[in-house]
Structure formats: C-alpha cells, structure tokens
Coordinates of C-alpha atoms in Angstrom, one line a residue:
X1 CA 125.3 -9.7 -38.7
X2 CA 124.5 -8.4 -35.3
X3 CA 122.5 -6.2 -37.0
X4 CA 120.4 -8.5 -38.3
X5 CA 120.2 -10.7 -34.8
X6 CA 119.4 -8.0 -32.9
X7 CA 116.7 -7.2 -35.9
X8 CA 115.1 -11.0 -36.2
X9 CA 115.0 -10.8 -31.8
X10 CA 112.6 -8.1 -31.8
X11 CA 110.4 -9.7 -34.5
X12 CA 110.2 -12.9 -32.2
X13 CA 109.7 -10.7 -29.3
X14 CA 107.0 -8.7 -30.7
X15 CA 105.1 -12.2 -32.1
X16 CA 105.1 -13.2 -28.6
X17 CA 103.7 -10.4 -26.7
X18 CA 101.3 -10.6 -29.8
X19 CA 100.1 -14.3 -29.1
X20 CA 100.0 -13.6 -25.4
X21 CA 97.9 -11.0 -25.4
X22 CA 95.3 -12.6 -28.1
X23 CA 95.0 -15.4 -25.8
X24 CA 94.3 -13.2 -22.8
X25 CA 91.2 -11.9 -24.8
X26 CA 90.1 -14.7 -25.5
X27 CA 90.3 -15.8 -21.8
X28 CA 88.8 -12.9 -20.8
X29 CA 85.9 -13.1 -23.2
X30 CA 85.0 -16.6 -22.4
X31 CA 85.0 -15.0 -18.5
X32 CA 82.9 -12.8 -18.8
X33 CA 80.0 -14.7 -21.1
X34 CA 80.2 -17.2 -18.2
X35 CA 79.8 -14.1 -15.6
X36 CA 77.0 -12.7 -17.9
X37 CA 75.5 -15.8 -18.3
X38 CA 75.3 -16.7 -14.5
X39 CA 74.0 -13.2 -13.8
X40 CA 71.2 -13.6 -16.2
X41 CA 70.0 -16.6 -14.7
X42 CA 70.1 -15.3 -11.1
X43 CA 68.4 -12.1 -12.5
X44 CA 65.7 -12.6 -14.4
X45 CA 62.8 -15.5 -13.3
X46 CA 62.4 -18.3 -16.1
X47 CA 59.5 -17.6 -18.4
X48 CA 57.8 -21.0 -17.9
X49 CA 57.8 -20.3 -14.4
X50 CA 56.0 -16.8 -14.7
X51 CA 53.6 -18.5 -17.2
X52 CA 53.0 -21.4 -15.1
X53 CA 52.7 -19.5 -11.8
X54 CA 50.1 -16.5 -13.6
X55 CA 47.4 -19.3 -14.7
X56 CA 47.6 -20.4 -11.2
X57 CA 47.4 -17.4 -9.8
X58 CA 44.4 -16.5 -12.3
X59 CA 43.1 -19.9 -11.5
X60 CA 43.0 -19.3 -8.3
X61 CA 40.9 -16.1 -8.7
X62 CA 38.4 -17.4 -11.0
X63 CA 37.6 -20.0 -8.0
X64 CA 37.4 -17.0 -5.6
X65 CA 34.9 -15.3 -8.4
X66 CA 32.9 -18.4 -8.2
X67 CA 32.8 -18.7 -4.8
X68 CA 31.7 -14.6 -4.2
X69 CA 28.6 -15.4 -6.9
X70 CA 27.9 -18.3 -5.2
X71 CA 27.7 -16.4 -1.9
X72 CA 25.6 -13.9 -3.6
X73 CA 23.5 -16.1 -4.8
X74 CA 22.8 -18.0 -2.3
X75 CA 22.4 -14.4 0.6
X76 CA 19.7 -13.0 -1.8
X77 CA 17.8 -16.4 -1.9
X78 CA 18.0 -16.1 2.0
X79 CA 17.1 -12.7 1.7
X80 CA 14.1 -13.2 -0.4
X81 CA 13.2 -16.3 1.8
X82 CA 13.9 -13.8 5.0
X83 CA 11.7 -11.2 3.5
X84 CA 9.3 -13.1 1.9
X85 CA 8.7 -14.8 5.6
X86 CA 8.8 -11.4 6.7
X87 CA 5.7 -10.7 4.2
X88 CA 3.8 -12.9 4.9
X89 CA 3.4 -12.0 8.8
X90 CA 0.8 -9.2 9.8
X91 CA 2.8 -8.1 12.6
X92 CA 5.6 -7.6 10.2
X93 CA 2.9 -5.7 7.8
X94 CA 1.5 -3.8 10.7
X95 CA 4.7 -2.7 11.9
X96 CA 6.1 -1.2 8.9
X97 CA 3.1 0.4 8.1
X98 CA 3.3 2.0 11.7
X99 CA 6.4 2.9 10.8
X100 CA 6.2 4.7 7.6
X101 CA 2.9 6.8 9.2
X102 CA 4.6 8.0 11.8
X103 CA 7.5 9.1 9.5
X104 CA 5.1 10.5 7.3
X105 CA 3.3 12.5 10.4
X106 CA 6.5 13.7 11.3
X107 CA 7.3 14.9 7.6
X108 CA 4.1 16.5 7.5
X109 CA 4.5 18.1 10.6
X110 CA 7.9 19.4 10.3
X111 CA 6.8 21.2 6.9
X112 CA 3.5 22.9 8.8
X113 CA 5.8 24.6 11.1
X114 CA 8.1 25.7 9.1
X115 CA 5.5 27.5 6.9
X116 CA 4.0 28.9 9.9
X117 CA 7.3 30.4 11.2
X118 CA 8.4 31.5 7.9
X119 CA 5.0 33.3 7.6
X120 CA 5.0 35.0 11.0
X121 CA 1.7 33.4 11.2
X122 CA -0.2 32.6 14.4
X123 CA -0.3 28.8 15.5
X124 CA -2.1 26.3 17.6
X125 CA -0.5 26.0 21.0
X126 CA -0.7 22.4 20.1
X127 CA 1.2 22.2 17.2
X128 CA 4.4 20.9 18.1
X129 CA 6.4 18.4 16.1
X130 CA 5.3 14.6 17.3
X131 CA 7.5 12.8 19.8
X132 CA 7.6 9.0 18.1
X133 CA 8.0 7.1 21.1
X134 CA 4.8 9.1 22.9
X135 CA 2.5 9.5 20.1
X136 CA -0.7 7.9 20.7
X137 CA -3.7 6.5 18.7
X138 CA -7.2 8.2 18.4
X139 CA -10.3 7.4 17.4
X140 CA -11.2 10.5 15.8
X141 CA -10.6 13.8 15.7
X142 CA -13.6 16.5 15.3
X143 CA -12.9 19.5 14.0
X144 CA -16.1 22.2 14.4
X145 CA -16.0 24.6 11.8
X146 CA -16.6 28.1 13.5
X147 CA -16.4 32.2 12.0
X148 CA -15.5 35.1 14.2
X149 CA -19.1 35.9 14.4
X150 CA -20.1 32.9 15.9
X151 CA -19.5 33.1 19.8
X152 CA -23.0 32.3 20.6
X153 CA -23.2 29.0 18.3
X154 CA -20.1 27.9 20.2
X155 CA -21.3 28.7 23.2
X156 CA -24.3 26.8 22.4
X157 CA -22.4 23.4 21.3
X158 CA -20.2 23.2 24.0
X159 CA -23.8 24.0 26.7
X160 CA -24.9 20.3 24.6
X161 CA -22.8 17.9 22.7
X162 CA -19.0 19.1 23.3
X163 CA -18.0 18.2 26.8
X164 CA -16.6 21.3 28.4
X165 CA -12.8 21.3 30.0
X166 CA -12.0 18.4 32.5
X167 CA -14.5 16.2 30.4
X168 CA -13.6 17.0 27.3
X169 CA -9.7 15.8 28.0
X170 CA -11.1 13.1 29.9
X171 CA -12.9 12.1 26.5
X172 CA -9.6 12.3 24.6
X173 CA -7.7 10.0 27.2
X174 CA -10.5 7.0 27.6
X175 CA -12.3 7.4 24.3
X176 CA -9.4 8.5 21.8
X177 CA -11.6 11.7 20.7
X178 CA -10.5 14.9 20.1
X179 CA -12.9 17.9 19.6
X180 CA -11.8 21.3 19.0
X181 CA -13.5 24.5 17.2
X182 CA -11.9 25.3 14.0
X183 CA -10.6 28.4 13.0
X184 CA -7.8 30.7 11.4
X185 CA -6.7 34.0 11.7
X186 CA -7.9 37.7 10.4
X187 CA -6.7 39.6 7.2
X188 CA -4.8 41.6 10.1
X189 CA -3.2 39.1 12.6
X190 CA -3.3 40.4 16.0
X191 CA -6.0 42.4 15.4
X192 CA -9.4 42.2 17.8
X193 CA -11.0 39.4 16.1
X194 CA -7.5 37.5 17.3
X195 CA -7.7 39.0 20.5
X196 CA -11.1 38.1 21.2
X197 CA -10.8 34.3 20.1
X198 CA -7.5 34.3 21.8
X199 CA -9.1 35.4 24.8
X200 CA -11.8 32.8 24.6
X201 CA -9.0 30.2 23.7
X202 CA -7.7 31.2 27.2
X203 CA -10.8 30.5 28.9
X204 CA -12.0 27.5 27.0
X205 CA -8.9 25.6 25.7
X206 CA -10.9 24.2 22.6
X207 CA -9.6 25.7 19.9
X208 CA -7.2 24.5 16.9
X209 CA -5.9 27.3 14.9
X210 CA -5.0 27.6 11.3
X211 CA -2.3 28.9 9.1
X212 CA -5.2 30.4 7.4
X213 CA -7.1 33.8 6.4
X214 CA -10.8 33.0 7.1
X215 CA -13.1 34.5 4.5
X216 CA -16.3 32.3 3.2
X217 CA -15.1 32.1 -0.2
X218 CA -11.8 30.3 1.4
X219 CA -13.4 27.3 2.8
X220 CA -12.0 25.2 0.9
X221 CA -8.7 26.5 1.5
X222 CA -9.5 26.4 5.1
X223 CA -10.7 22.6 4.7
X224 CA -7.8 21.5 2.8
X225 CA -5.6 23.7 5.7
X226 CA -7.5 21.5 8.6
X227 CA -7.1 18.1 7.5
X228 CA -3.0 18.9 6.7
X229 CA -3.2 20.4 10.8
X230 CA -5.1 18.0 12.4
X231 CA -3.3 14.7 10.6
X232 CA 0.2 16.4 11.7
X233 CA -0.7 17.1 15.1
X234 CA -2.6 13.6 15.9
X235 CA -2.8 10.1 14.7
X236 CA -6.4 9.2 14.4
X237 CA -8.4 6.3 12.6
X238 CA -10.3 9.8 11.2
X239 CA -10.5 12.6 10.6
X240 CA -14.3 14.5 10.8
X241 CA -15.3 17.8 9.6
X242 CA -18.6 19.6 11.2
X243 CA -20.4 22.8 10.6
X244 CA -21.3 24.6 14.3
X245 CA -24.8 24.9 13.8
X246 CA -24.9 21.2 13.2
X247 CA -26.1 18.8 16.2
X248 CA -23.8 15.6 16.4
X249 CA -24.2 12.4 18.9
X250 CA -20.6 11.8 19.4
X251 CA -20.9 8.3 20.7
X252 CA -23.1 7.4 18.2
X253 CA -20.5 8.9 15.4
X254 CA -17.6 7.0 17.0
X255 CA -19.8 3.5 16.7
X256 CA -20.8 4.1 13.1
X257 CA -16.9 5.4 12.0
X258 CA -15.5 2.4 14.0
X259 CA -17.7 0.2 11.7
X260 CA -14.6 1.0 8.9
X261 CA -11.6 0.5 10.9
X262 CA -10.8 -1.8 8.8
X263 CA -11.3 0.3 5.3
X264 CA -7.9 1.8 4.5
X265 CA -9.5 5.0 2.3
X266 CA -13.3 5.8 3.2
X267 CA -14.9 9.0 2.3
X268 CA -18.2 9.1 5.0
X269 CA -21.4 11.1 4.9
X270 CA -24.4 11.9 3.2
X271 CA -24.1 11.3 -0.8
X272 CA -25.5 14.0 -3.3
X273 CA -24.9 15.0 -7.0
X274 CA -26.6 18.6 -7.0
X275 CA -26.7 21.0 -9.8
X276 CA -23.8 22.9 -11.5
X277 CA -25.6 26.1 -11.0
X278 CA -23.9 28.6 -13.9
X279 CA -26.1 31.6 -13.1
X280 CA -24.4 34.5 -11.1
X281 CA -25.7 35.8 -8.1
X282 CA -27.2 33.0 -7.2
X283 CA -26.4 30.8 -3.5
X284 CA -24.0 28.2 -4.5
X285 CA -23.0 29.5 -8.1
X286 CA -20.2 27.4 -9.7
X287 CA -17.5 29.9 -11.3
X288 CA -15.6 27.3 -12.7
X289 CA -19.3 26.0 -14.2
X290 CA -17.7 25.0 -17.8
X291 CA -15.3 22.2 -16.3
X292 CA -18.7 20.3 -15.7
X293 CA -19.9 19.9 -19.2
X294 CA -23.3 21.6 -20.8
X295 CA -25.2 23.8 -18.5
X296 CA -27.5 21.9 -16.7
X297 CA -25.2 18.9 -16.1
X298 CA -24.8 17.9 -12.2
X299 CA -21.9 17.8 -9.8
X300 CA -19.9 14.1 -9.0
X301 CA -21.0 12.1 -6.0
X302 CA -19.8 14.2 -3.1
X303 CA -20.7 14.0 0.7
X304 CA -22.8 17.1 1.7
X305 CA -20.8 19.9 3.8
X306 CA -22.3 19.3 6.9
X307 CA -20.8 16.5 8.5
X308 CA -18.2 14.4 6.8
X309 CA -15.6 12.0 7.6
X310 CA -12.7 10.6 5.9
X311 CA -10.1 8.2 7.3
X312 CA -6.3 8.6 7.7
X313 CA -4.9 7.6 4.7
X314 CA -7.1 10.2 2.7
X315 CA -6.3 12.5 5.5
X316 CA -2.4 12.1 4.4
X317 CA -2.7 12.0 1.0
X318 CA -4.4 16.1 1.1
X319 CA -1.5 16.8 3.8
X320 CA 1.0 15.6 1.0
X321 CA -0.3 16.7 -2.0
X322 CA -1.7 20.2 -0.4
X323 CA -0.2 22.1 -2.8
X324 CA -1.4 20.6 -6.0
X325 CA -4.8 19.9 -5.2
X326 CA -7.8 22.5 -7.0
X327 CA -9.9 24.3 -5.1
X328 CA -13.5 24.9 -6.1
X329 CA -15.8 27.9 -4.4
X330 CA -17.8 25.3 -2.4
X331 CA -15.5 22.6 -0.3
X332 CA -17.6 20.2 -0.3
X333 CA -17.7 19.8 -4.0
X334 CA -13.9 20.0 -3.2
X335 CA -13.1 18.1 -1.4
X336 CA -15.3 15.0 -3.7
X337 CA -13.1 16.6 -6.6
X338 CA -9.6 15.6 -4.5
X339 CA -10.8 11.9 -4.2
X340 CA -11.7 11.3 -8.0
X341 CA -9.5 8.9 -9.8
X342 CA -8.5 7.4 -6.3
X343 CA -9.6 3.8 -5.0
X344 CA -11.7 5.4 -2.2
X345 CA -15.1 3.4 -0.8
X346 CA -17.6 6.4 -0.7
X347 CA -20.1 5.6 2.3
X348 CA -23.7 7.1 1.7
X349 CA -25.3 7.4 5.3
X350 CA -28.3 9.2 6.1
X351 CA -27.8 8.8 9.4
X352 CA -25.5 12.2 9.1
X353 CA -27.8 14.1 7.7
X354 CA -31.6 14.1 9.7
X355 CA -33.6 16.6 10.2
X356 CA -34.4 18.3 13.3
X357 CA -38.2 17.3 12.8
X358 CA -37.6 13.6 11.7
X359 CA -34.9 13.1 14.9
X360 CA -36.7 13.0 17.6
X361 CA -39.2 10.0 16.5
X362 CA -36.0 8.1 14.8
X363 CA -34.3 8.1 18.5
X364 CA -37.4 6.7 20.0
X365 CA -37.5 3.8 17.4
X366 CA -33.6 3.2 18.7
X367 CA -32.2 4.7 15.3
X368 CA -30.5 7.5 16.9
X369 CA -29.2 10.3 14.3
X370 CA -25.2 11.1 13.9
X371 CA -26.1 14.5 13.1
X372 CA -29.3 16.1 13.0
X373 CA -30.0 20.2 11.1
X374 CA -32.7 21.6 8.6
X375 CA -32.4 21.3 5.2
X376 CA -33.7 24.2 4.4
X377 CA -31.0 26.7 6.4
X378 CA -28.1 24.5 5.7
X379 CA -27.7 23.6 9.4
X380 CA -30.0 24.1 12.1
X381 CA -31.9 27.5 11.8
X382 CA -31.5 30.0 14.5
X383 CA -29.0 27.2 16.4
X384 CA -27.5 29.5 18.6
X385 CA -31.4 29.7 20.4
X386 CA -32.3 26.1 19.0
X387 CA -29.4 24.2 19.9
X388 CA -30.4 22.9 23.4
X389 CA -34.0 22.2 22.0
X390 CA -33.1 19.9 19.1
X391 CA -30.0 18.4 22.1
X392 CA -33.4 17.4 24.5
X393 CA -35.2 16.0 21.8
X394 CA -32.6 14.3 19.6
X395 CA -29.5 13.6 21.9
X396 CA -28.1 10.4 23.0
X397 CA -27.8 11.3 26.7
X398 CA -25.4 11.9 29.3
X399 CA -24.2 8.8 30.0
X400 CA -23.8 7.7 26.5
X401 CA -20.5 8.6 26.0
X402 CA -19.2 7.3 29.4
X403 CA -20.5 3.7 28.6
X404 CA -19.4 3.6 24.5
X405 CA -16.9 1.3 23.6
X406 CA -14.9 1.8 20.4

C-alpha cells in the first residue's frame, strides 16, 4: 500500500515539473519573438520609406541635371554672343592676328637657332630669339644678294643707294627699313673667305649671315634660307630680295610696296613666263625640264630674279614649310613654283625692272624707276665701275629718303 503511494506521488510529481516546465517554453518563446520582433523594427528602415526617400533623392538629381544643362546652355549661348561680339570687332581681329604672328616669329626663330647650334654653323650676330614685348614693326626688309667675290659691287652699293653706318640705322629707326648684304658661309667655315667677310662685317656692320653653303647652283637654297632668317629675326610688312649689281631707289620701293599694305599674300616684281630650256650646257638649262610638259613648253608666271618682293604672310608660310618645299636650279622659277596652288595676288610692275638706258628719261618725266640694270647682263654690266654712273643719272636723290613717308 505504501508502496503504491509512494509510487502514484512521484507520478504526480513528475506531471507537474512536466507542465511547469512546458509553460516556461512557451513563456519564453512568446519573449523572445516579442524581443526579435522589436529588434527588427529598430534595425532595419521600413521599405516604403527607402522607396519613397530614393525617388526623392533621384528627383532631386534629375532637377540638378536640368539645371547644369540649362547652365550650359545658356554659358555657350553667352559664349557665342561673347565671341561672336568679339568677331565682329577689328581691334579684336587685329589683335589676335598680332598675336598668333608673333608666336609664330618666335616658333620660327627658336627652330633657326637651334639648327644653327646643332650644326656648329656660323650665325648673324643679329639672330637672337625675339623679345615679344620689344619687337617692332618694319616696313621692309632688303636683303642684297652678294658672293665672296664681290667686294667691289658692295663697295659700290653702299658709295650710292645703301646708306652707310649711322644712316643706315637711322633709316631702320624713322623709316622701318632694314638693308643688309646677304650671304652664307664657305664649304670650309672659318676659312679666309669667312675671315675676310667677317672682317668687312667688322668694319661695315651690314651683313646678315646664313646657315648656308654658298655655291651658284644653291640659290635657291640660299633664297628659301633668307626669307626663313630675315622673317625670324624682324617683323616687316615685306620681305625684298635684290641682286648687288642691281640699282634700287629705296624710297621709291617703300611708296610702291606700301601701296599693298593692305594685301595679306602679294608676290611683287616684274612678271615673265620664259622658256623651259632642255638643252645642256646652255645658261639657264632646266634639269628637271620634263616636269614642264613637251619640250618647248614655257615656265609659270614668275617674277624675274632681280628684284622681288613678297609680303609677310608668304614670307611665313616658306619659314614654315622650309623643309618640304622643291627646289629648282634657278630661284626665281622657285620661288613662283612655292606660290602655285596658293591664293597669292601676283603684282606685274615694270617699274622693277628698267633699263639703265630707258631710266634716266623715265625720272625726268617724274616716273622714277624702283630698280634700274641691263637686260642683257642680268644686272647692270660692269656695276662695280657703273654703279655711281647709272646712281647720277637714275637716282632719286639725297633727300628723298629723309622726306618719304610710308
């Protein structure tokens, strides 16, 4: 019996502990899905909210877009209107195209003297790279060409129309001209001929000197190597080549040049269209005779190689495409060939070509020559004993370069 009691009382006891501890689960469930629950929510942001607060955020940026293209817009319609304005004013125009000269001058410049100290090759006491803020404008510059051999024609040209020293700087100053003689260096730099011209260079100061072998079948090397020179080291309205057996009235060549100021690419001088000669041996033969069609044919229209003039812009473009530009035996053809295909005014003017015979009797009648030399010898025959003869007869005076205005 006890037995059974004692039996029945741990049943009843074990039942309890049982129920107990079921309900403690279940308690303890129902806490901690309430304590999962309220961490959740503390957690982790509502999805409705994220929705809504990304379309306003990405609402917000699409107004920001527009505004930034509208911005745009509306700076590159000012812009335009700015630079349209700016256009349509010459100053503007002239300025810029000041600007881009000088830069091109300087590029020019900077590219001369570095050849010339790469070659080791003798240079122009005046050749030194531009200083923007100094640089001045010239008229023209007039570059003599001159040989070795011909002391006694220089001499001869600076006794008539090349003022000497003191005048000849005083020219540059008041009348924006330069004059110099025209020449490069010997097959053997240093060598006597060098010496002797740098000695007269010493005593003169009227020399520009070349990056360049002289030889007669090089002058049209030597032409294309002046014009590069002469438009690096000064910035003039143009740029003239003469022969120094050749007579020239400076003032009258700075009225007639300043006559096409205003022409952006002019090619001056005295027109011709000879023949391509094809025969060897003969003066003037054309090696390259085939280029010009069937023998017999003539050259293009080309100024005669006397006396020429071209302004800046064509003095630029040789100085930038130097290297690419062909060179025939005789420069003047040339130089015509480097202005075909170009929007150049070609000037005929036989005022740059008279003769020493026809001069004298066309200054009377008050229609003074620019340059004055015979046919016949290709400049003025014998013009180293001539020279002063054809100046007396043909010459514009003394005083005319003191009173010319430009």
């Amino acid at each position: 019996m006890s037995m059974k009691h004692h039996h029945r009382g741990g049943l009843e006891l074990s039942a309890s502990k049982s129920f107990v501890s079921k309900k403690l689960t279940f308690f303890l469930c129902i806490g901690f899905f309430c304590a999962g629950t309220l961490f959740s929510d503390r957690m982790w942001p509502e999805p409705e909210a994220n929705v809504v607060s990304r379309e306003a955020s990405d609402e917000r940026l699409h107004l920001v877009s527009d505004d930034c293209d509208s911005s745009k817009k509306s700076l590159k319609l000012e812009s335009k209107d700015s630079l349209g304005e700016a256009y349509k004013s010459p100053d503007a125009i002239q300025t810029l195209d000041k600007t881009i000269s000088t830069l091109e001058m300087e590029l020019v410049a900077a590219r001369a003297a570095q050849e010339s100290i790469m070659n080791g090759s003798p240079v122009s006491d005046d050749f030194k790279l531009p200083e923007t803020a100094t640089r001045r404008k010239y008229l023209m510059v007039v570059g003599v060409n001159t040989a070795f051999s011909s002391r006694k024609r220089r001499d001869s040209v600076r006794a008539t129309w090349m003022p000497p020293g003191e005048d000849r700087k005083k020219l540059e100053e008041d009348k924006g001209i330069i004059m110099r003689f025209v020449i490069g260096h010997s097959a053997t730099p240093g060598g006597i001929l060098d010496r002797a011209i740098q000695a007269e260079e010493s005593k003169h100061g009227d020399f520009l000197r070349l990056d360049h072998v002289e030889g007669y079948l090089e002058l049209s090397a030597k032409t294309k190597s002046y014009f590069t020179t002469a438009y690096a080291l000064w910035d003039a309205d143009f740029y003239v080549k003469v022969d120094d057996d050749v007579h020239v009235n400076i003032a009258t060549l700075g009225a007639e040049l300043a006559r096409y100021r205003m022409k952006p690419r002019v090619y001056i001088g005295c027109m011709k269209s000879g023949p391509v000669l094809a025969q060897k041996g003969v003066r003037y033969h054309e090696p390259e005779y085939w280029k010009f069609g069937e023998e017999g044919n003539k050259y293009f229209r080309h100024a005669t190689g006397q006396l020429y003039a071209i302004s800046r812009e064509l003095a630029s473009y040789i100085s930038i495409n130097q290297n690419v530009l062909h060179k025939y035996v005789n420069e003047d053809v040339s130089l015509g060939s480097w202005f075909l295909g170009l929007d150049v005014e070609h000037v005929d003017d036989r005022r740059l070509c008279c003769g020493t015979t026809d001069c004298e009797w066309k200054a009377q009648a008050g229609n003074m020559c620019v340059a004055s030399f015979d046919w016949s010898c290709s400049g003025i025959c014998r013009s180293a004993d001539r020279m002063k003869d054809v100046h007396r007869r043909c010459g514009e005076g003394p005083n005319a370069l003191l009173a010319a205005s430009f």
